[in-house]
Coordinates of C-alpha atoms in Angstrom, one line a residue:
X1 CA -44.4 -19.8 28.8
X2 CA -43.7 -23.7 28.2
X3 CA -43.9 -24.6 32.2
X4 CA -42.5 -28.5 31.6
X5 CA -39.8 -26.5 29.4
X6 CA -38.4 -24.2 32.0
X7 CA -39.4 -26.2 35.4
X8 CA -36.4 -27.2 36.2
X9 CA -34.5 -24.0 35.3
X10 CA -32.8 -21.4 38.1
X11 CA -35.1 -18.4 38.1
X12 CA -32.0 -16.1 36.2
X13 CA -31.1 -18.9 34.0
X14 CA -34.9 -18.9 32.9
X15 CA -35.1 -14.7 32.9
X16 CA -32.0 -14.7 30.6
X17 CA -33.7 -17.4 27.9
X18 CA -36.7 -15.0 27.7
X19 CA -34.3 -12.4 27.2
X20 CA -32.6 -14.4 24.3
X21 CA -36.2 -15.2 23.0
X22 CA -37.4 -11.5 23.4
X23 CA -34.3 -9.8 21.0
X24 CA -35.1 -12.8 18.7
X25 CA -38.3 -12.4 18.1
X26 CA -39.0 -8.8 18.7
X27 CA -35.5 -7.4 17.4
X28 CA -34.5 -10.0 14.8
X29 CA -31.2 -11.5 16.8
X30 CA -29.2 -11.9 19.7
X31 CA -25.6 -12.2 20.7
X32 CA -23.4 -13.2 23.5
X33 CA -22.2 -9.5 24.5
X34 CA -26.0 -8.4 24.8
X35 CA -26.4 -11.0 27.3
X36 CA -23.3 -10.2 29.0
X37 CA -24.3 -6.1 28.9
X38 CA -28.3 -6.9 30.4
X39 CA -27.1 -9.1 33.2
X40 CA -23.4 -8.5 34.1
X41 CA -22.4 -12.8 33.8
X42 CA -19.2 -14.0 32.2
X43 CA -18.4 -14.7 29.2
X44 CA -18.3 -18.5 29.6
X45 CA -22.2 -17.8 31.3
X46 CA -23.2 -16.2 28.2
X47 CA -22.1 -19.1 25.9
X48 CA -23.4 -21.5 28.1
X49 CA -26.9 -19.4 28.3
X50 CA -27.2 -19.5 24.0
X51 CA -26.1 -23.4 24.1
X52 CA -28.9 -24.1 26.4
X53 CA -31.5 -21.9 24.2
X54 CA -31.0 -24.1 21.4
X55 CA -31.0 -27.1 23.4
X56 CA -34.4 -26.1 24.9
X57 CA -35.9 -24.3 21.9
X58 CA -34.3 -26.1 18.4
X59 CA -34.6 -24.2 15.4
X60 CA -35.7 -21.0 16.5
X61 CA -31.9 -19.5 16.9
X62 CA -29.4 -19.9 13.6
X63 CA -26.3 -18.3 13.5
X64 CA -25.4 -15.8 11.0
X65 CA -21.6 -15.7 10.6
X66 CA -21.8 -11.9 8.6
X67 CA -23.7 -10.6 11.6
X68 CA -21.7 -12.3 13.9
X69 CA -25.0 -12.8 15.9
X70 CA -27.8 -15.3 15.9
X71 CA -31.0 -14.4 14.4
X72 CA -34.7 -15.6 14.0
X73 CA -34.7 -19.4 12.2
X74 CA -37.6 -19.2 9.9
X75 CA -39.3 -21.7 12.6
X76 CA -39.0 -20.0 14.8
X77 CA -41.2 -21.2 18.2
X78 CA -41.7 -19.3 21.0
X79 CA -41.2 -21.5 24.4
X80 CA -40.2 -19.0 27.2
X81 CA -41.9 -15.9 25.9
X82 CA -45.8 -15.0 25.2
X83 CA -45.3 -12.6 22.6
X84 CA -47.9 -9.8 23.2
X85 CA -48.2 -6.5 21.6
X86 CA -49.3 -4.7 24.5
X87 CA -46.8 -5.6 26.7
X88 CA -44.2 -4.9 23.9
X89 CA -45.7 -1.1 23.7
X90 CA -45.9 -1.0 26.8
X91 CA -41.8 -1.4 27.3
X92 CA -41.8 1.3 24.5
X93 CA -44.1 3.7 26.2
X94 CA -41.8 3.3 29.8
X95 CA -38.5 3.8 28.0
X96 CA -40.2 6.7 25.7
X97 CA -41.4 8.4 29.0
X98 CA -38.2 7.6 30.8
X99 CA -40.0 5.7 33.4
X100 CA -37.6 2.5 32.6
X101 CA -34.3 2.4 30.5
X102 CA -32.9 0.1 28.3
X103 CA -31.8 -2.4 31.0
X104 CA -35.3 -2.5 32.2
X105 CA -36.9 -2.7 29.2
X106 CA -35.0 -4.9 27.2
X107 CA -35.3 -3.0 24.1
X108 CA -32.2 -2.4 22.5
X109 CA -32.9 -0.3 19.6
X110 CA -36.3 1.2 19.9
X111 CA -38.1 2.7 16.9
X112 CA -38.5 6.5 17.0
X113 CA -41.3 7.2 19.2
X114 CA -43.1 10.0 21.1
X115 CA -45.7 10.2 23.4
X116 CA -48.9 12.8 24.1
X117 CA -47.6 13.7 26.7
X118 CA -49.5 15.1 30.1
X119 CA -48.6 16.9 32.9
X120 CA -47.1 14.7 36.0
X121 CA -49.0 14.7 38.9
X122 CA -46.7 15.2 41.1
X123 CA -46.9 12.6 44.5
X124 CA -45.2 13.4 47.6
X125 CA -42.9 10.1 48.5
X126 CA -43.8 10.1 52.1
X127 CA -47.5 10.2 51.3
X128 CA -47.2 7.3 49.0
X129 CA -45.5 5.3 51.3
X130 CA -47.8 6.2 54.1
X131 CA -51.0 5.0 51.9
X132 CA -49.6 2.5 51.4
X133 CA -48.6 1.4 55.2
X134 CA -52.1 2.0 56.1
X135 CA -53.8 0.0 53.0
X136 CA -51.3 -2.7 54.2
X137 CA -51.2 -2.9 58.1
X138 CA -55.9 -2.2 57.6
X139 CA -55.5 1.3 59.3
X140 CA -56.7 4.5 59.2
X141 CA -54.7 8.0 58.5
X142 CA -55.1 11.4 58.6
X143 CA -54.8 13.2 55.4
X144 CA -54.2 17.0 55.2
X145 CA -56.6 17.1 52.0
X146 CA -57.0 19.7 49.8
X147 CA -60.7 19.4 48.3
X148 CA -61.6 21.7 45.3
X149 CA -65.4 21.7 46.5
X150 CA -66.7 25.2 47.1
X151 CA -67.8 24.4 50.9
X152 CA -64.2 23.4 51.7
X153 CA -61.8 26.0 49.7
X154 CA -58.8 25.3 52.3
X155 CA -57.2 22.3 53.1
X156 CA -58.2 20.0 56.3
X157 CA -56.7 17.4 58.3
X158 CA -59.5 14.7 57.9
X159 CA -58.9 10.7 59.0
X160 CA -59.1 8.1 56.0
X161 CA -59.5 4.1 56.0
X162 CA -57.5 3.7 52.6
X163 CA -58.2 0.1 50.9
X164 CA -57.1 0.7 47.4
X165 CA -55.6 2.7 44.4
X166 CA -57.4 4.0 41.3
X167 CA -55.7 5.2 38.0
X168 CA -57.9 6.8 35.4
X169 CA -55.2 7.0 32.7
X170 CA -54.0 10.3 33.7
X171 CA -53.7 10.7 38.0
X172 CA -53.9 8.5 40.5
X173 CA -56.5 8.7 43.7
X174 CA -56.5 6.1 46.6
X175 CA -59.9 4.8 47.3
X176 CA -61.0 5.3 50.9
X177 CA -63.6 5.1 53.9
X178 CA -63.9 9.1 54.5
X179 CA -64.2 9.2 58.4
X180 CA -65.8 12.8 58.1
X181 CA -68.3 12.1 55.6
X182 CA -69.3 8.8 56.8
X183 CA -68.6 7.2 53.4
X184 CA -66.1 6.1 50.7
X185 CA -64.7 8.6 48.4
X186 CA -62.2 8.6 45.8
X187 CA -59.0 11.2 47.5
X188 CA -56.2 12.1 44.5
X189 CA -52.8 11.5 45.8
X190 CA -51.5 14.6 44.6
X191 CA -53.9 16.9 46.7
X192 CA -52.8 15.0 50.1
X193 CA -50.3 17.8 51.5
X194 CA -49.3 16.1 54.8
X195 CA -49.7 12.7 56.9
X196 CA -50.2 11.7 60.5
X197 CA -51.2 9.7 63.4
X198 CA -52.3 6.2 61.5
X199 CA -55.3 4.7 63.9
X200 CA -58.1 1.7 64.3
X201 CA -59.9 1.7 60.6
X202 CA -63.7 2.9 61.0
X203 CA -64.6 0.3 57.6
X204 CA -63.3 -1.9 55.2
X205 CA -62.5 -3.0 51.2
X206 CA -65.2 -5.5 51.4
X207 CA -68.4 -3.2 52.6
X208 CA -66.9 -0.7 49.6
X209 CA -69.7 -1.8 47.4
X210 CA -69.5 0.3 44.7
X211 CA -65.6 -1.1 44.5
X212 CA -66.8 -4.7 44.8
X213 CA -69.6 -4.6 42.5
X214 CA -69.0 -4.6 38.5
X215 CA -71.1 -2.9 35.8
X216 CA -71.0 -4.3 32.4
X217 CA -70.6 -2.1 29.8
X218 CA -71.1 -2.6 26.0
X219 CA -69.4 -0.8 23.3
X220 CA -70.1 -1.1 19.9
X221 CA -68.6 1.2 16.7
X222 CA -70.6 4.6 16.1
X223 CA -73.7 3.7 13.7
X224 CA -73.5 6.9 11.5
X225 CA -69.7 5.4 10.7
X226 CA -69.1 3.2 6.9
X227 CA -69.4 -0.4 7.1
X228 CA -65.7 -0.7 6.6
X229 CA -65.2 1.8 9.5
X230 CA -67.2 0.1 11.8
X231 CA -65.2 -3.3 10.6
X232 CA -62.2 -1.2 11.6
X233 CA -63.3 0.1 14.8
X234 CA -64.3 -3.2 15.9
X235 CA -61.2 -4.9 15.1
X236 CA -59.1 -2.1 17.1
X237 CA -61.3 -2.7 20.1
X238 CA -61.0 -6.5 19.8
X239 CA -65.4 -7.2 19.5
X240 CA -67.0 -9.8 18.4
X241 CA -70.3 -9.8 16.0
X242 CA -69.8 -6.3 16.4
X243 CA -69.5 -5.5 20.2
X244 CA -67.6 -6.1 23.3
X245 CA -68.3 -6.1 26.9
X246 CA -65.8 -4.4 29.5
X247 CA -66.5 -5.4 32.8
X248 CA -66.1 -2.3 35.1
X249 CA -66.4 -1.4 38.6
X250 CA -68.8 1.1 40.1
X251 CA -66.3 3.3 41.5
X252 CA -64.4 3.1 38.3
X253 CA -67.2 3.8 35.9
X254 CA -67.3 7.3 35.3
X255 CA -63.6 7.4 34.4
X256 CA -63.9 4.9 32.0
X257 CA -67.0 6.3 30.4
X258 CA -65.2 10.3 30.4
X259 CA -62.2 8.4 28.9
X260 CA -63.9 6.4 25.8
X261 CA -66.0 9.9 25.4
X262 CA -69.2 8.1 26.7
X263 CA -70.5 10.3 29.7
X264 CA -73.1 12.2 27.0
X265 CA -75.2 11.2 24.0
X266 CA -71.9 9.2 22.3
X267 CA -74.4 8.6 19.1
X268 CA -75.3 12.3 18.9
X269 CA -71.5 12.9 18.3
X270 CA -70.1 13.1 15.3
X271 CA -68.4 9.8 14.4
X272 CA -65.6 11.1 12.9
X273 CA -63.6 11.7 16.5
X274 CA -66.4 9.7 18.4
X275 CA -65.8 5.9 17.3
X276 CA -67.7 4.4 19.6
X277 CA -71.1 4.6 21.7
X278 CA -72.6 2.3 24.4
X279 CA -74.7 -0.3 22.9
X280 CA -76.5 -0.7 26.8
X281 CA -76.9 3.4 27.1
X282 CA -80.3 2.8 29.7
X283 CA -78.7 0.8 32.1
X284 CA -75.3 3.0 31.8
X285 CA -77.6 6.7 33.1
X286 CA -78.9 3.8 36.1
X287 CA -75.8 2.7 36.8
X288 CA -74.4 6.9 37.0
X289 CA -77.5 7.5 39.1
X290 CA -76.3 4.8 41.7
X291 CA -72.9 6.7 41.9
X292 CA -75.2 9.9 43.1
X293 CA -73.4 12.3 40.4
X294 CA -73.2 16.2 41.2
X295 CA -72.2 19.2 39.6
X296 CA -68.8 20.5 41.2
X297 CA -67.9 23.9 39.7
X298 CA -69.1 23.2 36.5
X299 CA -67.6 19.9 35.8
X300 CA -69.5 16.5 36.0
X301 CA -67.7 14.5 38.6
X302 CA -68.9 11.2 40.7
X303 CA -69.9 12.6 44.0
X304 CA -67.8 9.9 45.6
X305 CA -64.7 12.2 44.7
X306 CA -63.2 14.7 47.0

């Protein structure tokens, strides 16, 4: 956004320009009733909202009579939106998953989409906002946990010193000092049945090492792949000469690496569903033996997890 541009705008005059800016550029054109539908102002508001646009951003709205609309002018500028593909998808993915709707989205006439879907996890509200109390107000709470490791088949009441969420593109688990175990472990929200008694916290966020420190991890496209296939790959993964570096934390690091398909050989794999492998593949097995992994019923899992 164009900060000596919008400066001295009113927070919703400046959220209804980037509104006028996002239908032009992302839906071709805009017109007075779509502003009037988003944000429920007059009439006069509207017109006055489309005068200013062209005042503040000249040439980028023309007025197409037929349409009765105005539409993208062939110089067209952007000064109060960052155009960005993944935050465009993004609004696509919320209204496709009916997370958000068209108001919240912005997006009035979506493409046909549909999404691989999974399962919801499903999050009890009271837990959430528990969590969350105790992440916020630095205290401790008892969870009534239900663990899927063999020595605990039934769920406990155990006391946690929450300090921060984890998603790993499929559930989400809140990151935790576990007061029984005497460490911090990785506890999915979902598998929290009940909540009580918050208390004193027995640690904190910033002795979390394997949260605070980062692992770098380099991906490059699969060797046995064509030259142009490798061009591909690393264009879709945005690298450069070839590679690029995602800066990971510990805690977060075997997600990431079960995600991209990286927790085995990636290079043994056959290329045509493995596109990538990790160029630093030593340091990656160091870095898993610093998480301590174990086997848990026949599935590899960080033995930070509960």
């Amino acid at each position: 956004m164009n900060a000596d541009r919008t400066t001295a705008l009113k927070w919703g005059v400046e959220q209804r320009l980037e509104f006028i800016e996002f239908r032009l550029f992302w839906e071709g054109g805009v017109n007075r009733a779509d502003i009037i539908d988003m944000f429920a102002v007059s009439v006069p508001q509207a017109s006055k909202d489309l005068t200013l646009y062209q005042e503040r951003a000249p040439k980028n709205a023309i007025y197409d009579k037929s349409a009765k609309r105005y539409v993208a002018g062939p110089k067209f500028s952007p000064k109060f939106l960052k155009p960005d593909p993944d935050s465009y998808l993004s609004r696509l993915r919320s209204l496709a998953e009916e997370i958000s709707g068209p108001v919240e989205s912005w997006i009035a006439k979506p493409p046909m989409v549909d999404i691989a879907l999974t399962p919801r996890r499903e999050v009890d509200l009271g837990v959430l906002r528990a969590v969350l109390d105790a992440v916020r107000e630095n205290k401790s709470l008892e969870v009534h946990y239900q663990s899927m490791s063999k020595a605990r088949p039934d769920p406990i009441w155990r006391r946690i010193t929450p300090h921060a969420f984890g998603f790993d593109g499929f559930r989400w688990h809140v990151r935790a000092f576990c007061h029984l175990n005497e460490r911090f472990k990785d506890f999915l929200l979902p598998r929290i049945l009940g909540v009580r008694e918050m208390g004193l916290p027995e640690s904190t966020g910033d002795r979390d090492v394997l949260w605070q420190d980062f692992f770098e991890l380099q991906i490059a496209p699969h060797p046995d792949l064509a030259a142009s296939q490798q061009a591909v790959v690393a264009k879709d993964y945005g690298m450069v000469d070839g590679r690029v570096v995602l800066n990971v934390r510990y805690a977060m690091l075997f997600y990431v690496l079960k995600r991209l398909g990286l927790l085995g050989d990636a290079a043994q794999q056959d290329p045509r569903t493995q596109h990538i492998v990790a160029v630093n593949a030593p340091e990656v097995e160091t870095a898993l033996r610093r998480l301590e992994f174990e086997i848990d019923e026949g599935n590899s899992t960080p033995a930070g997890a509960a």
